[in-house]
Coordinates of C-alpha atoms in Angstrom, one line a residue:
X30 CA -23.0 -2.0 -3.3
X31 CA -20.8 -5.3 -2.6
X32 CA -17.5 -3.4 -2.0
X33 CA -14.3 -4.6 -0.1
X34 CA -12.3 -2.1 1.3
X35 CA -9.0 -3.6 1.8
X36 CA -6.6 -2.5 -0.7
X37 CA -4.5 -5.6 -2.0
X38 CA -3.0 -3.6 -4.6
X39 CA -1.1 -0.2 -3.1
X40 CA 1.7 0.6 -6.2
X41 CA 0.9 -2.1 -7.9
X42 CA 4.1 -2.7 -10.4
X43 CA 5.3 0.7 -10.9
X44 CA 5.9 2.2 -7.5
X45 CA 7.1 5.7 -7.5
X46 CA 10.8 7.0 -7.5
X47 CA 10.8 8.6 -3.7
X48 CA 13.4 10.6 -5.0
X49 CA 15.2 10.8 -1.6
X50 CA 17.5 13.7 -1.2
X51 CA 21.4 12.9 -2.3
X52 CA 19.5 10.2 -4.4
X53 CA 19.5 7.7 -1.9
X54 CA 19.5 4.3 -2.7
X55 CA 17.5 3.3 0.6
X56 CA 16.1 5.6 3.3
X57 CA 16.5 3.6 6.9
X58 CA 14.7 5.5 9.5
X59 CA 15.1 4.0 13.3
X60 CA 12.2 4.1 15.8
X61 CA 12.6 4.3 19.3
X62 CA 9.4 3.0 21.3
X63 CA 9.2 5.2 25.0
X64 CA 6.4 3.2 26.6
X65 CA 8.0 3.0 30.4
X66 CA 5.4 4.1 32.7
X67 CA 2.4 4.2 30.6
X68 CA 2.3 0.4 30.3
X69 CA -0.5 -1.5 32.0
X70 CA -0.5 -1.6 36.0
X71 CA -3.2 -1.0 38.6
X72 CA -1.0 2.2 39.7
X73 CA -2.1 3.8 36.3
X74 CA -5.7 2.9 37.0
X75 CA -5.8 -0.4 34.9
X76 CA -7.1 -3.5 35.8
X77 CA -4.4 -5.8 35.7
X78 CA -0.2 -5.7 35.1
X79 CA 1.3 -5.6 31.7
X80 CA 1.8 -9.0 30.3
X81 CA 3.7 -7.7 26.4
X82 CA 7.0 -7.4 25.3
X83 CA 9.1 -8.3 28.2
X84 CA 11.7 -10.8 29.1
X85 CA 9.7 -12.6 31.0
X86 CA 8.6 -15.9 29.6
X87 CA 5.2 -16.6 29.2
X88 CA 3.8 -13.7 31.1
X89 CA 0.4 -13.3 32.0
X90 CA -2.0 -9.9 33.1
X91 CA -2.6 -10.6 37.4
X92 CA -5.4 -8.9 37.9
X93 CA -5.9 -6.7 40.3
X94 CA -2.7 -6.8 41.2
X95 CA 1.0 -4.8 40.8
X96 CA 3.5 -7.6 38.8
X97 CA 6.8 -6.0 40.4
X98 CA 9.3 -8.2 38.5
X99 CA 7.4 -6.6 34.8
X100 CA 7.2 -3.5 36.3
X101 CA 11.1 -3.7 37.5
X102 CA 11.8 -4.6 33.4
X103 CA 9.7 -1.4 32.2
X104 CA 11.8 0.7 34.5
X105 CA 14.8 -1.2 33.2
X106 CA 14.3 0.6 30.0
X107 CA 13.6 4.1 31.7
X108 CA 16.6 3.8 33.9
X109 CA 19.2 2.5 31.5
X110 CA 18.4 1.3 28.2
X111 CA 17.2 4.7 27.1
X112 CA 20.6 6.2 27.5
X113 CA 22.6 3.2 26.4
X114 CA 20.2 3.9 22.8
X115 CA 20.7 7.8 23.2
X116 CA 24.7 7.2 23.6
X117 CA 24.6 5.0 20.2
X118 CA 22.1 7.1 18.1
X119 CA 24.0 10.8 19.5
X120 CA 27.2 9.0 18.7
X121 CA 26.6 7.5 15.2
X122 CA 24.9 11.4 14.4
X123 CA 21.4 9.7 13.4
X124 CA 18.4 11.1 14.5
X125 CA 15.4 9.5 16.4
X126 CA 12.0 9.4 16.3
X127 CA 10.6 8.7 19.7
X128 CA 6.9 6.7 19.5
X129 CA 6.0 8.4 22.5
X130 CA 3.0 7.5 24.8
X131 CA 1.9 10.8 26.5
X132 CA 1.4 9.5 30.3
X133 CA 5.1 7.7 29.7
X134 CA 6.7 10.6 28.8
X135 CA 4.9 12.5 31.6
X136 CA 7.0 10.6 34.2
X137 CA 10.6 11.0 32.0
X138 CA 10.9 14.5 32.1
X139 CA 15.2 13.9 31.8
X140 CA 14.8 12.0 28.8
X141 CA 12.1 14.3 27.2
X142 CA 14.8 16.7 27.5
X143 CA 17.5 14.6 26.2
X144 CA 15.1 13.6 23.3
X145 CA 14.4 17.9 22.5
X146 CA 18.5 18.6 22.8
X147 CA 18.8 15.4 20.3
X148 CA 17.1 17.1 17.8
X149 CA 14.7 14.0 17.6
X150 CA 11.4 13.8 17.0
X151 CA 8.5 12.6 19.6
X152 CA 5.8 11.5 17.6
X153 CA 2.7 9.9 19.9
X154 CA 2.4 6.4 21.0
X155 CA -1.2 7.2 22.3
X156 CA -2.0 7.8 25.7
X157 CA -1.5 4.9 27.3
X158 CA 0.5 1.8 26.1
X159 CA -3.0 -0.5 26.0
X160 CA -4.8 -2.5 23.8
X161 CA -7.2 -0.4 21.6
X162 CA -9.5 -3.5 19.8
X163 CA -12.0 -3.6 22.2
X164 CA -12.4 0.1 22.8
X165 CA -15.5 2.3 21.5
X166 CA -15.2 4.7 19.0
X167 CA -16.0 7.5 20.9
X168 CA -13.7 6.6 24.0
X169 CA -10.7 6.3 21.3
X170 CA -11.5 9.6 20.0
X171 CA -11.3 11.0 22.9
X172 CA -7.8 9.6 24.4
X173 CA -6.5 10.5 20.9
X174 CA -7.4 14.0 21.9
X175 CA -6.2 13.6 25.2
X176 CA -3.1 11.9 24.6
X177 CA -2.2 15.2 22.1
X178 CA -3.5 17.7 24.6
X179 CA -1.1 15.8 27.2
X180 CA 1.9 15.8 25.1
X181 CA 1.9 19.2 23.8
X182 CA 1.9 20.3 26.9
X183 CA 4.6 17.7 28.3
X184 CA 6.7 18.5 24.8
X185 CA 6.1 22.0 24.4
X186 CA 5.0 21.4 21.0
X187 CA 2.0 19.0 19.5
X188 CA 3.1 15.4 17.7
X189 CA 3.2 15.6 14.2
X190 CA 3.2 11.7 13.7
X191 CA 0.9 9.1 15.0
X192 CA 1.1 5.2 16.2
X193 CA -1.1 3.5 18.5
X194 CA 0.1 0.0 18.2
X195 CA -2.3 -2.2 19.9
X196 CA -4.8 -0.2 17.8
X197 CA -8.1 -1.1 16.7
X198 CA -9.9 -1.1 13.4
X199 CA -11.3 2.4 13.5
X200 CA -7.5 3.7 14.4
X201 CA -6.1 5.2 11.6
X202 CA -9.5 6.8 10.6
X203 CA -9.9 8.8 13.9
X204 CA -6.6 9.8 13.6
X205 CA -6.9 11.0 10.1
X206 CA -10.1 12.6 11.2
X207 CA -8.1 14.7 14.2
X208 CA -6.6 16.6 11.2
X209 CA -3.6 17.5 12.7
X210 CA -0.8 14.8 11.8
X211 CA 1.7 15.0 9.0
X212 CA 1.6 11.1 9.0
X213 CA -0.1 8.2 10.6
X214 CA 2.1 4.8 11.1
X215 CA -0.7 2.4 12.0
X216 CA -0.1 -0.1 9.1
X217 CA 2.4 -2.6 8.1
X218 CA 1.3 -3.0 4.2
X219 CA 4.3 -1.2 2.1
X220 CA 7.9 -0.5 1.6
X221 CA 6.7 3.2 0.5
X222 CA 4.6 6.0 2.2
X223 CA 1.0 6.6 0.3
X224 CA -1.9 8.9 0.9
X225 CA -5.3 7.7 2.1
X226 CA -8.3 9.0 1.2
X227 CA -10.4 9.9 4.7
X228 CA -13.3 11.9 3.8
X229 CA -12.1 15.1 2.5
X230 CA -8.5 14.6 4.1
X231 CA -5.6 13.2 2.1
X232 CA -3.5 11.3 4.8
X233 CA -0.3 10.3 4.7
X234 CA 0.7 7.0 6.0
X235 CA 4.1 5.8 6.8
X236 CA 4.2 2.0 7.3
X237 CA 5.6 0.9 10.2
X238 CA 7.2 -2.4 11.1
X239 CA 7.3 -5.6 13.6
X240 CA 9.6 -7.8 11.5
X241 CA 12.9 -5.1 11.6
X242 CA 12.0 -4.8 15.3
X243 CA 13.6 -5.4 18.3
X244 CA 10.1 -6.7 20.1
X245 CA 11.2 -10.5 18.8
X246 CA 13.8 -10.3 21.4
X247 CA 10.0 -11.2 23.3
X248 CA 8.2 -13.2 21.0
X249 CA 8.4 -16.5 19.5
X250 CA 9.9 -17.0 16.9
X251 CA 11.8 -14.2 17.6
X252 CA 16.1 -13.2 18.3
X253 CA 17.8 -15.1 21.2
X254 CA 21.2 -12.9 20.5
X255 CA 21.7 -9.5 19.1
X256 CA 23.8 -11.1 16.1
X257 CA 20.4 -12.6 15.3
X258 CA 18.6 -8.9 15.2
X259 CA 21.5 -7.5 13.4
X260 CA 21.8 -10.3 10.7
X261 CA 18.3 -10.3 9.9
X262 CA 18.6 -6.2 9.8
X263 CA 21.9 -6.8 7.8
X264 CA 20.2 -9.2 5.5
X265 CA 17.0 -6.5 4.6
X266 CA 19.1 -3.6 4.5
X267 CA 21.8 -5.2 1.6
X268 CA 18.7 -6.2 -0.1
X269 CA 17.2 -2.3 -0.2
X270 CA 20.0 -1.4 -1.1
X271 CA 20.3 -3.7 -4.2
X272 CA 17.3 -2.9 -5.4
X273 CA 17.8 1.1 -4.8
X274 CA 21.0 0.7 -7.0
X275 CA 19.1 -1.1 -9.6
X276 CA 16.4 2.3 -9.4
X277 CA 13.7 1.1 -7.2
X278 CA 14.8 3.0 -3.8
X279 CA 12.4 2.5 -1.2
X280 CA 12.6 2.9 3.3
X281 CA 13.6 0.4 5.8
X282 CA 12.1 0.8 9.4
X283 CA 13.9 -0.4 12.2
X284 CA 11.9 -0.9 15.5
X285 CA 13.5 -0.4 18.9
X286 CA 12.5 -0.5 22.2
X287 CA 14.4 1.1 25.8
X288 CA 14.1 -2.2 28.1
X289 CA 14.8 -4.5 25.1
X290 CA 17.8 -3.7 22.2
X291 CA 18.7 -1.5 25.2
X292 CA 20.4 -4.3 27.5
X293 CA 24.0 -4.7 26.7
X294 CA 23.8 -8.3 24.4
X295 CA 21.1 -7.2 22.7
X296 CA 22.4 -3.6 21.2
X297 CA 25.8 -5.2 19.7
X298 CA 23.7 -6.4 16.8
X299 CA 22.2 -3.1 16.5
X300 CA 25.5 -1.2 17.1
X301 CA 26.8 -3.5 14.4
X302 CA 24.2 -2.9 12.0
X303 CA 24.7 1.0 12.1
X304 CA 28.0 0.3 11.7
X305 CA 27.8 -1.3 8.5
X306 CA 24.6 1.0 6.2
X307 CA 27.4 3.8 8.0
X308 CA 29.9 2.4 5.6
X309 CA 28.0 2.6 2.4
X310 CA 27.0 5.4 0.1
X311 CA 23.5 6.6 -0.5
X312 CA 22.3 6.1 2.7
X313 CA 19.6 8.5 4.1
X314 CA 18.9 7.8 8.3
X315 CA 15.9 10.7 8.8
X316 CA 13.7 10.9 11.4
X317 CA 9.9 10.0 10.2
X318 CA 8.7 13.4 10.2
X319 CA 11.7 14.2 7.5
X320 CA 10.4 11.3 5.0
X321 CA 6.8 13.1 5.5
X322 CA 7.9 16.4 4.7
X323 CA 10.0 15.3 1.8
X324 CA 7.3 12.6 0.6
X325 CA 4.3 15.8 0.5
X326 CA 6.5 17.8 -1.4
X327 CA 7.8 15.4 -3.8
X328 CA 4.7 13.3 -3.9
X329 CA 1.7 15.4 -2.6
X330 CA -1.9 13.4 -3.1
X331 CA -3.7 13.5 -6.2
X332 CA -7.2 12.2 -5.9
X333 CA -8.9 10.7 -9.1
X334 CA -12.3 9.3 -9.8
X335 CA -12.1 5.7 -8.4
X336 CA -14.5 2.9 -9.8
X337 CA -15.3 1.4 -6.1
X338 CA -16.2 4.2 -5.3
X339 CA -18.5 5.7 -8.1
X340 CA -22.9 4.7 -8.3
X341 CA -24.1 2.2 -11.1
X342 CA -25.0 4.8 -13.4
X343 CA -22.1 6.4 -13.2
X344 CA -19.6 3.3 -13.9
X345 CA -22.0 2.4 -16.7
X346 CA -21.6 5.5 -18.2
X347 CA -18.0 5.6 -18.0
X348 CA -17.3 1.3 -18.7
X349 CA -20.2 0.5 -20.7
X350 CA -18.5 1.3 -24.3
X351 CA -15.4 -1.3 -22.9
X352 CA -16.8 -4.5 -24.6
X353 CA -18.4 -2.7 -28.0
X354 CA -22.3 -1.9 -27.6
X355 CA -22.9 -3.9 -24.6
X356 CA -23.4 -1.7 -21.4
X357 CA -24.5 -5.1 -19.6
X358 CA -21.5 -6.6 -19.2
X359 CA -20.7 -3.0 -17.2
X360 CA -23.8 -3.7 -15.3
X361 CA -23.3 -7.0 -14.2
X362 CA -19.3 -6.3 -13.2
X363 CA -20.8 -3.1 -10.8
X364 CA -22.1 -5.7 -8.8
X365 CA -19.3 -8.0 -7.7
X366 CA -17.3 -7.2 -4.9
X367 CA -15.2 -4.6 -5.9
X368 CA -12.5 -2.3 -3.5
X369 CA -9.3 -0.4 -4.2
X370 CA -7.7 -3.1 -5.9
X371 CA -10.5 -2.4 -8.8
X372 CA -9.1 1.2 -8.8
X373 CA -7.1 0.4 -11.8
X374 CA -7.1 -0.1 -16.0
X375 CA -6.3 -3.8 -14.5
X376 CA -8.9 -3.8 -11.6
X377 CA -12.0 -2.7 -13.8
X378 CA -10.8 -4.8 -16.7
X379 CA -10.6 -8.2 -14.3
X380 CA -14.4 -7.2 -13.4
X381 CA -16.1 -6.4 -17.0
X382 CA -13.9 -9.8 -18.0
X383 CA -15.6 -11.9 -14.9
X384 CA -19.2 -10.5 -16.1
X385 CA -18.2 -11.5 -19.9
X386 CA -17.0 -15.0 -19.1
X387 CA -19.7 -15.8 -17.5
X388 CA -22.2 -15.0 -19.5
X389 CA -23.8 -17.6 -21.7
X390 CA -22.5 -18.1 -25.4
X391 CA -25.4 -16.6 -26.8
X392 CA -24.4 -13.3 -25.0
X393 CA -20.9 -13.5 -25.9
X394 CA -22.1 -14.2 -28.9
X395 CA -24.0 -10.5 -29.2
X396 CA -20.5 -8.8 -27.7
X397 CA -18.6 -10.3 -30.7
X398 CA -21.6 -9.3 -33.9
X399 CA -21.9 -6.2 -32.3
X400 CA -17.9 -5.9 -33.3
X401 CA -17.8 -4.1 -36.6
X402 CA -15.8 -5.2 -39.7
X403 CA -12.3 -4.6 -40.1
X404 CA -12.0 -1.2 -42.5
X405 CA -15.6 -2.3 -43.5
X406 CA -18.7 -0.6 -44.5
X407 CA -19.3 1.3 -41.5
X408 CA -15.6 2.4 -41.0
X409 CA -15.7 3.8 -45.0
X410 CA -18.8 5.2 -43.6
X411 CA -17.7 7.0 -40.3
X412 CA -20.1 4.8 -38.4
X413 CA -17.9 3.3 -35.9
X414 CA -17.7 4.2 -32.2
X415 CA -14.7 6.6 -31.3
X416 CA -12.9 3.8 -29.7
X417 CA -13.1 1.7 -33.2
X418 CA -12.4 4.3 -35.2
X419 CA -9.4 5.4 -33.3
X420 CA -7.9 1.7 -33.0
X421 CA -8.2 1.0 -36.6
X422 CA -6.8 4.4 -37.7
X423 CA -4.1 3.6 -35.4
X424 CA -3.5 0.4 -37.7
X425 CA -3.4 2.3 -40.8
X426 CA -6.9 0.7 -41.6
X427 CA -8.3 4.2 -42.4
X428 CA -5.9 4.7 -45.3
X429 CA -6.2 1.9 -47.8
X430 CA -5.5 1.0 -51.4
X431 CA -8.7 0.3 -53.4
X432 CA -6.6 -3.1 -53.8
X433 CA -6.3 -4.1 -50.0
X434 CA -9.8 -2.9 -49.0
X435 CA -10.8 -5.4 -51.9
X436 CA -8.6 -7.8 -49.8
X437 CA -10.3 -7.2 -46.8
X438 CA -14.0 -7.0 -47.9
X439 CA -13.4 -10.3 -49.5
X440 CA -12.3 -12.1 -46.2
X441 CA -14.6 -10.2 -44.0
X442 CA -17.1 -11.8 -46.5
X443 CA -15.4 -15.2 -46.2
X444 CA -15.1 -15.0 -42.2
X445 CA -18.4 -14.1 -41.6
X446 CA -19.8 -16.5 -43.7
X447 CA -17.5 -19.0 -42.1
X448 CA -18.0 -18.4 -38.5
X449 CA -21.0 -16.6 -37.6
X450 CA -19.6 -13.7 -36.4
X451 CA -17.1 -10.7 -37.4
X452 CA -13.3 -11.1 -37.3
X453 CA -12.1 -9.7 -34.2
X454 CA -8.6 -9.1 -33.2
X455 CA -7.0 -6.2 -31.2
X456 CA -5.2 -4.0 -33.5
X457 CA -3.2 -1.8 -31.1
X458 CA -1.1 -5.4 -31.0
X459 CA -0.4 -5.4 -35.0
X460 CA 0.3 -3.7 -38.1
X461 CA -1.7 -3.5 -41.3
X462 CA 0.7 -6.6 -42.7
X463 CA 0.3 -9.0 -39.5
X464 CA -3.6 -8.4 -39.3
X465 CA -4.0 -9.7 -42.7
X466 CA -1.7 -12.3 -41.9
X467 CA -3.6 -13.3 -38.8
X468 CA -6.7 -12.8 -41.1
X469 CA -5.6 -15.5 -43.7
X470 CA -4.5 -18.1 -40.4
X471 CA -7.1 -17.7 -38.3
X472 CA -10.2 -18.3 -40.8
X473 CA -9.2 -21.8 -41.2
X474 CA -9.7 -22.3 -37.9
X475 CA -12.8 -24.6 -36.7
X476 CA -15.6 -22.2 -35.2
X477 CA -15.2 -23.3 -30.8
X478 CA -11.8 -22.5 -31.4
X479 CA -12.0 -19.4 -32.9
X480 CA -15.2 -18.6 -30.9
X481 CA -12.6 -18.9 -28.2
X482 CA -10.1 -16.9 -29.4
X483 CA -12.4 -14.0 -31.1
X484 CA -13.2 -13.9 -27.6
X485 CA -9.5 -13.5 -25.8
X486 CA -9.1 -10.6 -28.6
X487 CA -12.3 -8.5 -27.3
X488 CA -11.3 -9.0 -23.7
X489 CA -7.3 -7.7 -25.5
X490 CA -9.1 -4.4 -26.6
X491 CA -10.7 -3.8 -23.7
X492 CA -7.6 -3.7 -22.2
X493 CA -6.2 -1.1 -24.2
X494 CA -9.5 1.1 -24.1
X495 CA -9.3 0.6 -20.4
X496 CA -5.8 1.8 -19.9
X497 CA -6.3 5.0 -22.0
X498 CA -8.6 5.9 -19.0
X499 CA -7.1 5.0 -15.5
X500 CA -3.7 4.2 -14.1

């Protein structure tokens, strides 16, 4: 099968109400990054220094060799700018959750505590704060084992929540597989949590952010003061919060880091920023393991048949009766490249429309003869597929005066005659009065341009028969 398995569609246009306790306009949950000690340095056994997210400009791995000025940064963030941010967040009274890497954390033990007494959570960072895209699947696995077994036993207690960040393409699968996390952050692709489908597990996934996040204090383009980070944070937040007051609530993750928002121009934008979603109503600041809890409970999965997913015979069976009497056109749409986006009234109907347009005339042709008659013969006759009969009942067609089915034999007649072909228009859009109104405008039309638009009209009830069966 020719499948793509991005999803490019997520909610689509109706995302769900989160339904966030208080009814909260905007959930804005804050994430504190503990990666101090667990970063890249030939003391931990790596090949070269760390060269990411630090003030210094331009930096580069040295291999084989200890870069004491990045290493004097990371401890920076150990040292000071963790209890700078744990003197804000315990002040303001809004709980963390710490991205904790395991061999990090291992060399904090104060802050651990301070992080427990805080009443914040320490979800995993991975076990060390390395790139993951080169790494085999096997060696992932297992630091994803050891990096839980390490921080359960550092914690007291096993991470609930996952984030690798420099994470590879088989990331969120292993850590779906390893069964044991409420939610798995490795994904930048919503403004809502969802569930992913992973085998026979239903994960949740909580999107995480780079764009509310203090790590452009290090990149280009990036923040050069903390009014800059505050602003932008400013600017998202008073747009959530628009949109949760006009009933589309959604979350806003903020992304923090010790050794950067921690030095003292930095955090004034962020000090700021709590300052001012502190002054509005509707505000809920929980820690990520909070919104999983609530989002389970309030939205736990439901898995449904999906189309990518399904064997030929098995989407012909089910699509095949969409365009009337032609399982081809079912057929032919199997086979283009379909994915999650295709998991949807509008994703199947794109793909049986590509296989119709497509098709020669002569085809399209045989879609639109195999249409029956409006409240014709084989409708007086209960000969029309379910779908038909339903659609036209729907439009009063099934009760009709001895007059009007006069009316309409005589213009089916005419039509036919005419054109070459039945008249075709999608009922569920009209009444008994503006189909024979159509009826009466549309058979002086010229036959290419009502070839063309009996054609729009069976790609309009397909459509509607389509809806009736997925979301």
């Amino acid at each position: 099968m020719n499948r793509y398995t991005r999803d490019m569609r997520g909610y689509g246009q109706t995302p769900p109400d989160p339904k966030w306790p208080g009814n909260a306009k905007v959930a804005v949950q804050f994430v504190l990054n503990y990666e101090e000690g667990a970063e890249n340095c030939v003391l931990h056994g790596d090949d070269a220094s760390e060269a990411f997210l630090s003030d210094i400009p331009g930096a580069a791995p040295w291999p084989g060799k200890r870069h004491w000025n990045m290493e004097s940064m990371y401890e920076y963030g150990a040292r000071a700018g963790f209890w700078r941010l744990h003197r804000l967040f315990t002040g303001a009274g809004i709980p963390l959750t710490i991205y904790g890497v395991a061999r990090a954390l291992s060399r904090s033990p104060e802050q651990v505590q301070a992080m427990k007494d805080a009443g914040w959570e320490i979800a995993s960072h991975g076990l060390k704060w390395i790139e993951h895209k080169d790494m085999p699947e096997d060696a992932e696995r297992a630091a994803i084992a050891e990096a839980v077994r390490l921080h359960t036993e550092v914690v007291g207690e096993r991470p609930r929540g996952w984030y690798t960040g420099r994470c590879s393409e088989n990331t969120v699968r292993l850590t779906a597989e390893e069964g044991g996390f409420a939610y798995v952050s490795d994904t930048y692709d919503d403004d809502l949590p969802y569930w992913m489908e992973v085998g026979n597990r239903d994960q949740l996934i909580i999107p995480y952010t780079l764009e509310a996040n203090d790590m452009r204090f290090a990149t280009a383009p990036g923040w050069v003061t903390g009014q800059d980070f505050g602003d932008y944070l400013t600017d998202a937040f008073d747009t959530l919060y628009a949109e949760g007051a006009a009933g589309r609530p959604a979350m806003m993750t903020v992304g923090l880091h010790c050794r950067l928002v921690g030095r003292p121009g930095k955090i004034a934008g962020l000090q700021r920023f709590i300052e001012h979603i502190q002054a509005h109503d509707g505000v809920w600041t929980p820690r990520r393991i909070d919104i999983a809890d609530h989002w389970a409970k309030t939205h736990p999965p439901k898995r449904f048949e999906r189309p990518s997913q399904m064997d030929k015979a098995r989407f012909v069976s089910l699509y095949g009766s969409i365009f009337e009497h032609s399982p081809w056109i079912a057929e032919r749409a199997f086979d283009l490249e379909l994915g999650p986006a295709h998991d949807s009234a509008a994703g199947v109907h794109n793909a049986l429309c590509r296989a119709f347009r497509i098709a020669t005339e002569d085809e399209r042709l045989g879609v639109l003869t195999a249409h029956p008659d409006l409240a014709g013969k084989l409708a007086a006759a209960g000969k029309l597929t379910a779908e038909s009969t339903s659609e036209q009942a729907g439009a009063g067609l099934d009760y009709l005066t001895d007059e009007e089915r006069e009316t309409f034999t005589k213009l089916n007649t005419a039509y036919v005659e005419k054109h070459g072909f039945p008249f075709i228009i999608a009922v569920r859009d009209h009444d008994k009065a503006s189909i024979l109104a159509n009826f009466h405008t549309r058979i002086d039309n010229d036959r290419d341009t009502e070839f063309a638009e009996a054609c729009r009209q069976v790609e309009r009830i397909a459509q509607f028969r389509l809806k009736d069966l997925l979301p």
